[in-house]
Short mmCIF file of C-alpha atoms and ligand atoms in Angstrom, two decimals:
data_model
loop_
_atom_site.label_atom_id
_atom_site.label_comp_id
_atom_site.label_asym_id
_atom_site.label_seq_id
_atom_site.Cartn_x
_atom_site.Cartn_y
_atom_site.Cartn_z
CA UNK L 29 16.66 5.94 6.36
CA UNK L 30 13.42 7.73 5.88
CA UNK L 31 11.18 10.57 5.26
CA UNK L 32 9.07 10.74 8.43
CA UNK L 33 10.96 13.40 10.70
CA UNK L 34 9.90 16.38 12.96
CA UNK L 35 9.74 19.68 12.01
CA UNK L 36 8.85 22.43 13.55
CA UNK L 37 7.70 20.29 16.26
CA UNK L 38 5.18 18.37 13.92
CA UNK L 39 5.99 14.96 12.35
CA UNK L 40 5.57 15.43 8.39
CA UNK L 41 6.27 12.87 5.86
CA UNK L 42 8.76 15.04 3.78
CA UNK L 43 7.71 18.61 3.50
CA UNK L 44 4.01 17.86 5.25
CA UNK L 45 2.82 17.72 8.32
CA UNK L 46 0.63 14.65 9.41
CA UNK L 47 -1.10 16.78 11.93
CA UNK L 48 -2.10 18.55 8.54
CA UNK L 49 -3.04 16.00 6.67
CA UNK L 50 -5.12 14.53 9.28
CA UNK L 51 -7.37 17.46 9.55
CA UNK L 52 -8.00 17.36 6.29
CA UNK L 53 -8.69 13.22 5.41
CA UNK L 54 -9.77 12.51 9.19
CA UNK L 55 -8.00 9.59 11.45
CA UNK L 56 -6.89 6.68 10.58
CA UNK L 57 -5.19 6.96 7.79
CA UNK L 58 -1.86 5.39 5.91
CA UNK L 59 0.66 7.45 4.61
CA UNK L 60 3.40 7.17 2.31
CA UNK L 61 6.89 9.40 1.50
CA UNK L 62 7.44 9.03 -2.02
CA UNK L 63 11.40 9.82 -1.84
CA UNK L 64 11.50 7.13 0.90
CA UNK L 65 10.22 4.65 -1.76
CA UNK L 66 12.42 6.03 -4.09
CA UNK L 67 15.21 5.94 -2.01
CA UNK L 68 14.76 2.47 -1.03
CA UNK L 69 13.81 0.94 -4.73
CA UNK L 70 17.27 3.12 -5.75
CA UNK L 71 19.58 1.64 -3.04
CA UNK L 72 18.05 -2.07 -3.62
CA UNK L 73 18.39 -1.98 -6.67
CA UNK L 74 21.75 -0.41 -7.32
CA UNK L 75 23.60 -2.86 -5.03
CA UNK L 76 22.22 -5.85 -7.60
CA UNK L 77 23.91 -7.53 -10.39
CA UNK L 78 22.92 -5.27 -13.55
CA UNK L 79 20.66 -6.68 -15.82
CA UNK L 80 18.57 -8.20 -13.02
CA UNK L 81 14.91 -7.36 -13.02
CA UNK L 82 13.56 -5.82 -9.90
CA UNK L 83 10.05 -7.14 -9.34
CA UNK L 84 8.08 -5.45 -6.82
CA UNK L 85 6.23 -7.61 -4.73
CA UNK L 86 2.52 -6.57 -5.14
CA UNK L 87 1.38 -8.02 -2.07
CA UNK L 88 3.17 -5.69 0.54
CA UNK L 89 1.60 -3.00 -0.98
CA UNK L 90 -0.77 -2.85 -4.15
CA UNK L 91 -1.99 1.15 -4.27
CA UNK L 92 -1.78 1.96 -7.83
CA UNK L 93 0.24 5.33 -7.22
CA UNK L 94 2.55 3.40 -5.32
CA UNK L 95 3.10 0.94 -7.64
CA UNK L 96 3.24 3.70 -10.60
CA UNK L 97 6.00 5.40 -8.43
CA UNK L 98 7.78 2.53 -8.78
CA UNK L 99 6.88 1.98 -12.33
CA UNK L 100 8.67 5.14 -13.52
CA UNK L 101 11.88 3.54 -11.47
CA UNK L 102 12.55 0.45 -13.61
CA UNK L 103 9.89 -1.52 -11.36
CA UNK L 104 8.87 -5.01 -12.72
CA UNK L 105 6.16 -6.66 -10.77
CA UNK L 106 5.49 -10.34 -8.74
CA UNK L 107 2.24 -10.97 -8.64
CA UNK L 108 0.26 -13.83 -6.96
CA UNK L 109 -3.23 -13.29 -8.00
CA UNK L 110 -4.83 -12.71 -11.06
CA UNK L 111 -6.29 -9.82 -9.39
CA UNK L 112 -2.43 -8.37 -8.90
CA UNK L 113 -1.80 -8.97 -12.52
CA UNK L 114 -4.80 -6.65 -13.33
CA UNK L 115 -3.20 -4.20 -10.89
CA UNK L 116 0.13 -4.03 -12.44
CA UNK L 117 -0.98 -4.21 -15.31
CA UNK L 118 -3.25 -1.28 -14.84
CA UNK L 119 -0.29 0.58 -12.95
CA UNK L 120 1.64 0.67 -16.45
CA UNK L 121 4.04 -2.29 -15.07
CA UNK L 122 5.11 -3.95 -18.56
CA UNK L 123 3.82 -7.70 -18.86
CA UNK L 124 7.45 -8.43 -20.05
CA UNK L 125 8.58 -7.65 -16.57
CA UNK L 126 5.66 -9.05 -14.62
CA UNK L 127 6.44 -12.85 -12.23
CA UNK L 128 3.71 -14.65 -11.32
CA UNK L 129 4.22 -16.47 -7.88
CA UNK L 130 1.76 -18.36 -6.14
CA UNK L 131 0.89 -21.61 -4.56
CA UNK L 132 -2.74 -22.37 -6.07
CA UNK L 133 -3.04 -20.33 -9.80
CA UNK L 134 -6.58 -21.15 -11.21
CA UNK L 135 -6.54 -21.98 -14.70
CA UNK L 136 -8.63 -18.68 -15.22
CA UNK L 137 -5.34 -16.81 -13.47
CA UNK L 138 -3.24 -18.77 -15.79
CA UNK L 139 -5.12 -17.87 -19.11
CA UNK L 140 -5.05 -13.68 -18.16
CA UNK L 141 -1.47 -14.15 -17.47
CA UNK L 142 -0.14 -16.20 -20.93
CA UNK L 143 -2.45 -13.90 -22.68
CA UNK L 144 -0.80 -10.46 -21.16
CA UNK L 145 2.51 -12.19 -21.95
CA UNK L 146 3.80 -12.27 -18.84
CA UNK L 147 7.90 -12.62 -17.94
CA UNK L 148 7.74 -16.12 -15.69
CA UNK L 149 5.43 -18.41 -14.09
CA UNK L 150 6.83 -19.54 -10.92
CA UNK L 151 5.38 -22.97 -10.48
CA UNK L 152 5.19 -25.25 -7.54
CA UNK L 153 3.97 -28.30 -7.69
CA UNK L 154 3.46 -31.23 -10.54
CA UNK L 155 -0.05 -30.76 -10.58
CA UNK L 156 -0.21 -26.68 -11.05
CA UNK L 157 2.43 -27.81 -14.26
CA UNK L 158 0.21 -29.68 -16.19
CA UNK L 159 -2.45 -27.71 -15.70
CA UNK L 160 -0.04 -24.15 -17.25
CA UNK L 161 0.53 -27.35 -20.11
CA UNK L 162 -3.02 -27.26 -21.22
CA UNK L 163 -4.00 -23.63 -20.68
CA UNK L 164 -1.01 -22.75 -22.58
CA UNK L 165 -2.12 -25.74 -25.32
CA UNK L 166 -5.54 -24.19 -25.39
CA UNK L 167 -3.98 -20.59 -26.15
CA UNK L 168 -1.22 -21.96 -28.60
CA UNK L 169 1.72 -20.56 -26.56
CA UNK L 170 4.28 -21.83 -24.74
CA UNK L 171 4.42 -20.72 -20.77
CA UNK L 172 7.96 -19.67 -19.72
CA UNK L 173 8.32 -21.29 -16.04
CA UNK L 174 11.00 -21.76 -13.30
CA UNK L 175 10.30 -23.81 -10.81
CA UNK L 176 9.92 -22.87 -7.08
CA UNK L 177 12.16 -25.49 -4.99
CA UNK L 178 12.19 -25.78 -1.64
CA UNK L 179 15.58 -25.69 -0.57
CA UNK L 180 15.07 -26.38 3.08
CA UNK L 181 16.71 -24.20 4.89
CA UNK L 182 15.75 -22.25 8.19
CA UNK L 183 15.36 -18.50 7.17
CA UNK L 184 15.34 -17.54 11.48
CA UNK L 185 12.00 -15.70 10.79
CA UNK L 186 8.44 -15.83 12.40
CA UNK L 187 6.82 -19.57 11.89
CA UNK L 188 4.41 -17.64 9.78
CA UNK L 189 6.39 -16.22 7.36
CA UNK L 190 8.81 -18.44 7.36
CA UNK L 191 8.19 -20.47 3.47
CA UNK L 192 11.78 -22.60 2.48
CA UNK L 193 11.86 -25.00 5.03
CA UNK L 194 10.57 -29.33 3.86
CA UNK L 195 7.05 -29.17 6.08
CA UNK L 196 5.84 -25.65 4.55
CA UNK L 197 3.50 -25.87 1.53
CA UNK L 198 5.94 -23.75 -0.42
CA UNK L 199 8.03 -25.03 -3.96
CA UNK L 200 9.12 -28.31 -4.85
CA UNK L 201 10.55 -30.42 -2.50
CA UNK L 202 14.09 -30.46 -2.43
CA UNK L 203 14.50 -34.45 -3.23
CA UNK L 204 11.46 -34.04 -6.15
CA UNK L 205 13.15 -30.81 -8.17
CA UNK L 206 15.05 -33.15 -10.65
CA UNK L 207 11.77 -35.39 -11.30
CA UNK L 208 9.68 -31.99 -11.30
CA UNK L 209 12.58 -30.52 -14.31
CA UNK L 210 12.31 -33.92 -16.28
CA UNK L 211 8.66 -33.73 -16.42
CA UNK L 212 8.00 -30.69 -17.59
CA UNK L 213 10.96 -30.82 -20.65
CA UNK L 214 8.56 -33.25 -21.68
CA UNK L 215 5.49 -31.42 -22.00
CA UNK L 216 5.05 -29.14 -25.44
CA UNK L 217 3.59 -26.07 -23.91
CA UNK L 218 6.11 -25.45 -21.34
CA UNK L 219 9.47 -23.92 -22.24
CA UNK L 220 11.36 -24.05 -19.12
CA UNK L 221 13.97 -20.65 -18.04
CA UNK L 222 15.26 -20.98 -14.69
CA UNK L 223 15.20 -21.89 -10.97
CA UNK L 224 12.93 -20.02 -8.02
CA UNK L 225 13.32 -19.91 -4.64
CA UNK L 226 11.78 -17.45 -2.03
CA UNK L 227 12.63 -18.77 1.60
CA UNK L 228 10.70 -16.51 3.96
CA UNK L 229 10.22 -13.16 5.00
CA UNK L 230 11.66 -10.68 7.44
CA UNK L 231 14.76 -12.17 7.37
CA UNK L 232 16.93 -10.42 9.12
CA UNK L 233 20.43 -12.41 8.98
CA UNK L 234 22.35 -13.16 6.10
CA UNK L 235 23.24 -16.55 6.52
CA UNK L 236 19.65 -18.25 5.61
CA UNK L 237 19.64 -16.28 2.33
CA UNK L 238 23.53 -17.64 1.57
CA UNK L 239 22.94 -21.09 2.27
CA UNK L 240 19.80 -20.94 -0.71
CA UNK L 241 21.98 -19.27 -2.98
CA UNK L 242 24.60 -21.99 -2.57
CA UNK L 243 21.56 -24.18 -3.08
CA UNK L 244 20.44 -23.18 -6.03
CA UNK L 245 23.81 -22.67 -7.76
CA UNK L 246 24.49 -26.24 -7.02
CA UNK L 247 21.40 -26.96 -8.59
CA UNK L 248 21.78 -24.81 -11.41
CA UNK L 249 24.55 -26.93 -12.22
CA UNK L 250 23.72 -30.05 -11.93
CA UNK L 251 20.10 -29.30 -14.08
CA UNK L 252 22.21 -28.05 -16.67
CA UNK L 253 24.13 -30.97 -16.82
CA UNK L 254 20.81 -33.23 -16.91
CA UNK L 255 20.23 -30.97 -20.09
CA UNK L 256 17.90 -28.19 -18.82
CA UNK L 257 17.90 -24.27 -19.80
CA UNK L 258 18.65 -22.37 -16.79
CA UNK L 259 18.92 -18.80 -17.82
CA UNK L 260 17.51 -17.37 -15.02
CA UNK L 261 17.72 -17.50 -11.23
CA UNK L 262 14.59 -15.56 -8.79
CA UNK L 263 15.84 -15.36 -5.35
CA UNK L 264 12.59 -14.51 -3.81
CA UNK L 265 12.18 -11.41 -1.53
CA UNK L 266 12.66 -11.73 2.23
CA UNK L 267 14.81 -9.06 2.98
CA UNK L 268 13.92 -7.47 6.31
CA UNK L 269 13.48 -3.87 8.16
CA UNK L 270 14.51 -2.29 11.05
CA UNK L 271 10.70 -2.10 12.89
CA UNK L 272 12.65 -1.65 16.04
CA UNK L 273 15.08 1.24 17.05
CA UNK L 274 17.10 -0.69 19.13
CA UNK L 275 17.21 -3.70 17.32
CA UNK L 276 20.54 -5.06 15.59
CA UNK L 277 20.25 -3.38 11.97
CA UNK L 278 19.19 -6.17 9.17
CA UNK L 279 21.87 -6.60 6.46
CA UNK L 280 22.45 -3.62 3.98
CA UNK L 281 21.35 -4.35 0.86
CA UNK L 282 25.17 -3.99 -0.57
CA UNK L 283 25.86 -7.48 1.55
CA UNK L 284 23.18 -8.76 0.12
CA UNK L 285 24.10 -8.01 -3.45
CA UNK L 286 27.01 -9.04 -3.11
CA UNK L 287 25.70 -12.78 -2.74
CA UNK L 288 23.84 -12.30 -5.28
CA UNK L 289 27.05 -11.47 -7.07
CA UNK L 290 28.19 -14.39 -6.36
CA UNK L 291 25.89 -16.32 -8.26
CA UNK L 292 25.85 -15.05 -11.28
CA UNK L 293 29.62 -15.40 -11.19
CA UNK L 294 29.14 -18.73 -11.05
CA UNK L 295 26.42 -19.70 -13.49
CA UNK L 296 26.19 -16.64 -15.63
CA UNK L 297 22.04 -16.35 -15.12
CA UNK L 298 19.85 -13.35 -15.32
CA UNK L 299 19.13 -12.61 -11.95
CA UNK L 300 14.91 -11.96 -10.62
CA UNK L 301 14.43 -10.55 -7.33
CA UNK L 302 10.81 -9.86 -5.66
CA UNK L 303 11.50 -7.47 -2.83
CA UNK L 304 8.65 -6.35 -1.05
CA UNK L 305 9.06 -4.83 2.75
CA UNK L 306 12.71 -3.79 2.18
CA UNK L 307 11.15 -1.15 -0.29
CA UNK L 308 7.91 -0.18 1.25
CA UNK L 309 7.84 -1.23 5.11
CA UNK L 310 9.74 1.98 6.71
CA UNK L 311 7.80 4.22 3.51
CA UNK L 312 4.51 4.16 5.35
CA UNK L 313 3.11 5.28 8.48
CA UNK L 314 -0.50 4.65 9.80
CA UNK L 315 -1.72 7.75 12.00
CA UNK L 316 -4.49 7.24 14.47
CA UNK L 317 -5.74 9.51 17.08
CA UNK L 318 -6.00 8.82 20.43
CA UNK L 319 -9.81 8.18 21.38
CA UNK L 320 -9.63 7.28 25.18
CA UNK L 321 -6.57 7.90 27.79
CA UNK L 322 -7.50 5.02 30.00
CA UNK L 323 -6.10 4.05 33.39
CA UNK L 324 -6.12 0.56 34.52
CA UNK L 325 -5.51 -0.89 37.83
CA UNK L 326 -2.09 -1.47 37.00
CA UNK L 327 -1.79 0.02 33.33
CA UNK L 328 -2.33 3.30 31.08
CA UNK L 329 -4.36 2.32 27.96
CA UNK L 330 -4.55 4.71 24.87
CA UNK L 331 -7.11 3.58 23.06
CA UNK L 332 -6.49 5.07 19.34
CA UNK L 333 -9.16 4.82 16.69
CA UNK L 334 -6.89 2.43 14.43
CA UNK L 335 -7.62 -0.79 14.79
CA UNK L 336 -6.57 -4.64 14.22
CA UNK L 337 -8.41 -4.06 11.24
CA UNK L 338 -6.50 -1.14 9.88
CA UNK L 339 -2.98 -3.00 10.63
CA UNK L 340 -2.76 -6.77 11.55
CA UNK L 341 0.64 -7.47 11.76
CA UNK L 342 0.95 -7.40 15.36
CA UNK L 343 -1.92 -9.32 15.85
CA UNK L 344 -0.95 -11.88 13.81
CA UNK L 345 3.02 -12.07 13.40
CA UNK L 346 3.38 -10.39 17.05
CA UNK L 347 5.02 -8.12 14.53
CA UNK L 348 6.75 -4.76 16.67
CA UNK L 349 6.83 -1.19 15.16
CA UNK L 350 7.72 1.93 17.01
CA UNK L 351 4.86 4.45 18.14
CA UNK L 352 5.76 7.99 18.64
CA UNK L 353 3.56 11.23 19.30
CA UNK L 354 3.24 13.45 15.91
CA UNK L 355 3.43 16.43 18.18
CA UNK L 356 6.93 16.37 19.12
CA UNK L 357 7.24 16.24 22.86
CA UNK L 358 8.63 19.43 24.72
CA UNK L 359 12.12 18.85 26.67
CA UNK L 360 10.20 18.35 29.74
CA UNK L 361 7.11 16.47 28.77
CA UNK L 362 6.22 14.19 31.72
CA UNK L 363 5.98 10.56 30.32
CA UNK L 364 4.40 7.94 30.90
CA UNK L 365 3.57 3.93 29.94
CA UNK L 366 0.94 2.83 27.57
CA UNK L 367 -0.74 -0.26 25.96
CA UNK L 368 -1.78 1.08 22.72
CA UNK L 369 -4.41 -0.40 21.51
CA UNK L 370 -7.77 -0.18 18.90
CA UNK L 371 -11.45 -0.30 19.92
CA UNK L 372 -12.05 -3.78 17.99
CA UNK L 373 -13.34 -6.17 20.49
CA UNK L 374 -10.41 -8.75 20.30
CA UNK L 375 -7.72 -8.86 22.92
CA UNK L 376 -5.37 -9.15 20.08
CA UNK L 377 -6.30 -5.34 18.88
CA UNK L 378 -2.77 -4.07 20.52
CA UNK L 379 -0.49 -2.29 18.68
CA UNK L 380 1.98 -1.79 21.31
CA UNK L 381 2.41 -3.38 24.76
CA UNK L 382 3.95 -0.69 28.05
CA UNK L 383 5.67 1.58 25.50
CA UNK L 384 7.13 4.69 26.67
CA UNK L 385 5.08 7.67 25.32
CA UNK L 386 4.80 11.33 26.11
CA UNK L 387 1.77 11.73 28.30
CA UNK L 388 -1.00 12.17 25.92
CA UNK L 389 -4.92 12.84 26.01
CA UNK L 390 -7.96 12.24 23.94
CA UNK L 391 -7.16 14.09 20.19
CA UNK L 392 -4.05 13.16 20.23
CA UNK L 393 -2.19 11.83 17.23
CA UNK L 394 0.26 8.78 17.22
CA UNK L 395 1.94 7.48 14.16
CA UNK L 396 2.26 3.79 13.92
CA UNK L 397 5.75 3.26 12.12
CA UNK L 398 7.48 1.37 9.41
CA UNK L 399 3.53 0.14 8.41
CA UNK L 400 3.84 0.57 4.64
CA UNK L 401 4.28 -2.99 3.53
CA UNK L 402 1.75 -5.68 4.99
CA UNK L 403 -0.72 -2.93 6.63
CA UNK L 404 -3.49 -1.50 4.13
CA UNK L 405 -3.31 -4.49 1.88
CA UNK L 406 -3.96 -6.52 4.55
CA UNK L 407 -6.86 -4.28 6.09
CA UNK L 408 -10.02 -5.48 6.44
CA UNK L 409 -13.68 -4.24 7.38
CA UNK L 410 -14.06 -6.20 10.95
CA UNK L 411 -16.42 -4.77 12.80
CA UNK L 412 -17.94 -2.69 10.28
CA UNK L 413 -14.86 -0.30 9.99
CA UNK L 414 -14.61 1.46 6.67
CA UNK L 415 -11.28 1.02 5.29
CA UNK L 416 -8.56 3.70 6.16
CA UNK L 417 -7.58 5.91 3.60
CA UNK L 418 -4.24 6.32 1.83
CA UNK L 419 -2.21 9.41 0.93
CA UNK L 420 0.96 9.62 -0.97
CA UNK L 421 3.26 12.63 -0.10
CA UNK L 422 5.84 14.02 -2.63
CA UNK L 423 7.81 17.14 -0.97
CA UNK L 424 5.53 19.77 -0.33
CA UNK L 425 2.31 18.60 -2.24
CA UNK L 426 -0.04 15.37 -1.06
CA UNK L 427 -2.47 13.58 -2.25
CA UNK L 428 -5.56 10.74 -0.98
CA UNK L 429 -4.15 7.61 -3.21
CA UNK L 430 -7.24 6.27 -2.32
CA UNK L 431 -10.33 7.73 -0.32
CA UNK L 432 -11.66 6.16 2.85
CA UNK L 433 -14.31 3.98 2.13
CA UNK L 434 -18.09 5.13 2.51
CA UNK L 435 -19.75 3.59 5.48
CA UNK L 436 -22.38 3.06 3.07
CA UNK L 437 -20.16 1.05 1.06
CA UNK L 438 -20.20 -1.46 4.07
CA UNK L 439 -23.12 -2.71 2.89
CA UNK L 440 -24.40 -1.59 -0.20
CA UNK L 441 -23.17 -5.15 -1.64
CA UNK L 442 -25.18 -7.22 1.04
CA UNK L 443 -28.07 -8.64 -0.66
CA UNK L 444 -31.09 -9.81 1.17
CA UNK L 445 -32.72 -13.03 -0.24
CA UNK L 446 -36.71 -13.34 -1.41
CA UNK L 447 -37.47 -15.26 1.70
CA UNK L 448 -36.66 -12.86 4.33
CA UNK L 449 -38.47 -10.12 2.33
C1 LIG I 4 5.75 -12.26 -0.07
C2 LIG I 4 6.62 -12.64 -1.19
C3 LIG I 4 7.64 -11.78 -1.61
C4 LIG I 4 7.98 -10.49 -0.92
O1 LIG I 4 8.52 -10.71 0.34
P1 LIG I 4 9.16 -9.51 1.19
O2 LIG I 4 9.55 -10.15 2.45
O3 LIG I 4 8.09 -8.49 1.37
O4 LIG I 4 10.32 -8.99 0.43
C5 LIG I 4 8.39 -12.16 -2.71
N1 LIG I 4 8.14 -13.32 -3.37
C6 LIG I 4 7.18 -14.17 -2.98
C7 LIG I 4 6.96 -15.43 -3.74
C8 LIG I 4 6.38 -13.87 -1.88
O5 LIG I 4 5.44 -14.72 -1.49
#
């Protein structure tokens, strides 16, 4: 369920129409239905155990306004950077409901985060724990930590994406979690809450996400009987998204829940969950405008001014999402085949392979579906290619969340050493 429908024989996000919008802030450009985030944060998190804290995961989509939507819903935050932090921070998120996940925290990172007085580190590896010990001894606090195991299972996901299974870099290895627990009771700095896991992303059946939970409340149980506090219980993110029409729907959120139900039936914990894509993924569109109508020897190529660099996801997780015409195509439209791709020179730069489009021309606008999470955070500059704009919609009023960046900008910060002159 979303927010991007035609009307009047224009796409709009809500009450506005794209075509609209584009005249205004140019091509390409992201855009965002507020009730759709809404909608989705509600649904999530109504279908949880209450008392668990919803942490957004910053990394699907970081635009302060979005995050601040979210806010003023109940939002917490996960946050793997100390640059994140800053952002939800900054976004009004409070500290007390801020998770800090992450593979390689710097002891810098560490320091901003005990000093904001952050909810949980999620630590996950020996190593990062000693280091929290000192930072935390230097600051005269104690960190509060769960550890991120690696329960290794298979969550049926892309390989790249895919985080809980024994040869990914991800958590504590499953056989070194009760070492990992006894270690850190030990050390004075670190008071330790509860158990992490996050097993992948995209997931799409429930299965992977059951056998974890039975995991960890096995776990739970037998940590507590070695002596530990485990008050609390993060289940990652990982839900997936229907980025195909025709696709088998992923799991509603109410099956979901009620796993999660499950758990705290049996160990009584405070639930954490770090969705990311289930809340922003089908909130966002990116709308390009078709550049070239190219004929091939055996192919149609529209060649739209939104690039690899603009969205990467299909380059790099061969990730699908519909494309459809933002003019609404009459009843009888001829139709025709297209590779959609941008002008970047890589092969990869293809957002869609033979789709079925009405028959369109140069000027024409295309919206790139379901590309809220994982698309402008991961945007970069290749090829010199200022970065897309973003616009947040809220029924009949919009706004440019943030502006697309001055070509200037693309190199103002280049410096040019004495010796070249
Ligand atoms: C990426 C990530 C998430 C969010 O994943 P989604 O699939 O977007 O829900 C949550 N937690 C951690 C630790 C992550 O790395």
């Amino acid at each position: 369920m979303n927010h991007f429908q035609y009307k009047d024989g224009v796409l709009c996000a809500e009450d506005v129409s794209l075509a609209a919008i584009a005249k205004e802030v140019g091509t390409p450009f992201y855009c965002y239905s507020s009730a759709t985030l809404e909608r989705h944060y509600k649904v999530f998190s109504q279908s949880l155990p209450k008392d668990s804290l919803v942490a957004f995961s910053v990394k699907a989509n970081g635009n302060l306004a979005v995050l601040k939507t979210l806010a003023a819903m109940g939002a917490g935050a996960d946050v793997v950077s100390g640059g994140e932090l800053k952002k939800a921070l900054a976004a009004g998120i409070a500290a007390e409901k801020i998770v800090f996940s992450g593979v390689g925290k710097t002891k810098t990172e560490m320091a901003l985060a005990l000093k904001s007085g952050i909810f949980q580190f999620n630590v996950e590896s020996e190593p990062e724990l000693f280091a929290l010990n000192d930072v935390a001894a230097s600051l005269g606090v104690k960190a509060p930590i769960a550890f991120r195991v690696n329960p290794d299972v298979d969550a049926l996901t892309h390989a790249k994406i895919s985080t809980g299974h024994s040869e990914t870099k991800f958590g504590v290895p499953w056989a070194k979690v009760e070492e990992a627990y006894a270690a850190a009771a030990k050390l004075p700095n670190i008071d330790v809450c509860g158990i992490d896991v996050h097993i992948g992303s995209q997931i799409t059946d429930l299965a992977p996400f059951a056998a974890a939970f039975d995991r960890i409340t096995a776990l739970t149980k037998s940590l507590r009987a070695a002596g530990h506090t485990i008050s609390r219980i993060d289940v990652g993110g990982g839900l997936g998204v229907p980025y195909r029409n025709d696709n088998v729907p992923p799991p509603d959120p109410a099956a979901y829940g009620a796993l999660a139900a499950k758990v705290v039936k049996e160990t009584g914990a405070q639930m954490i969950f770090e969705p990311g894509r289930v809340i922003v993924a089908n909130a966002g569109v990116l709308v390009t405008r078709v550049i070239y109508a190219k004929s091939g020897e055996d192919k149609n190529f529209l060649i739209v001014d939104a690039g690899m660099n603009d969205l990467i996801r299909p380059a790099m997780y061969d990730a699908y999402h519909e494309i459809v015409a933002v003019k609404a195509p009459a009843a009888d439209a001829p139709w025709s085949r297209y590779d959609v791709v941008g002008p970047v020179c890589e092969t990869s730069d293809i957002f869609g392979a033979d789709r079925a489009l009405p028959v369109l021309k140069s000027d024409d606008l295309v919206a790139i579906l379901a590309a809220g999470a994982y698309g402008a955070v991961m945007a970069s500059a290749y090829n010199a290619r200022p970065l897309a704009p973003e616009v947040l919609v809220k029924g009949d009023e919009w706004a440019v969340v943030r502006p697309r960046m001055d070509d200037d900008a693309l190199y103002a910060s280049d410096r040019i050493p004495a010796w070249i002159g």
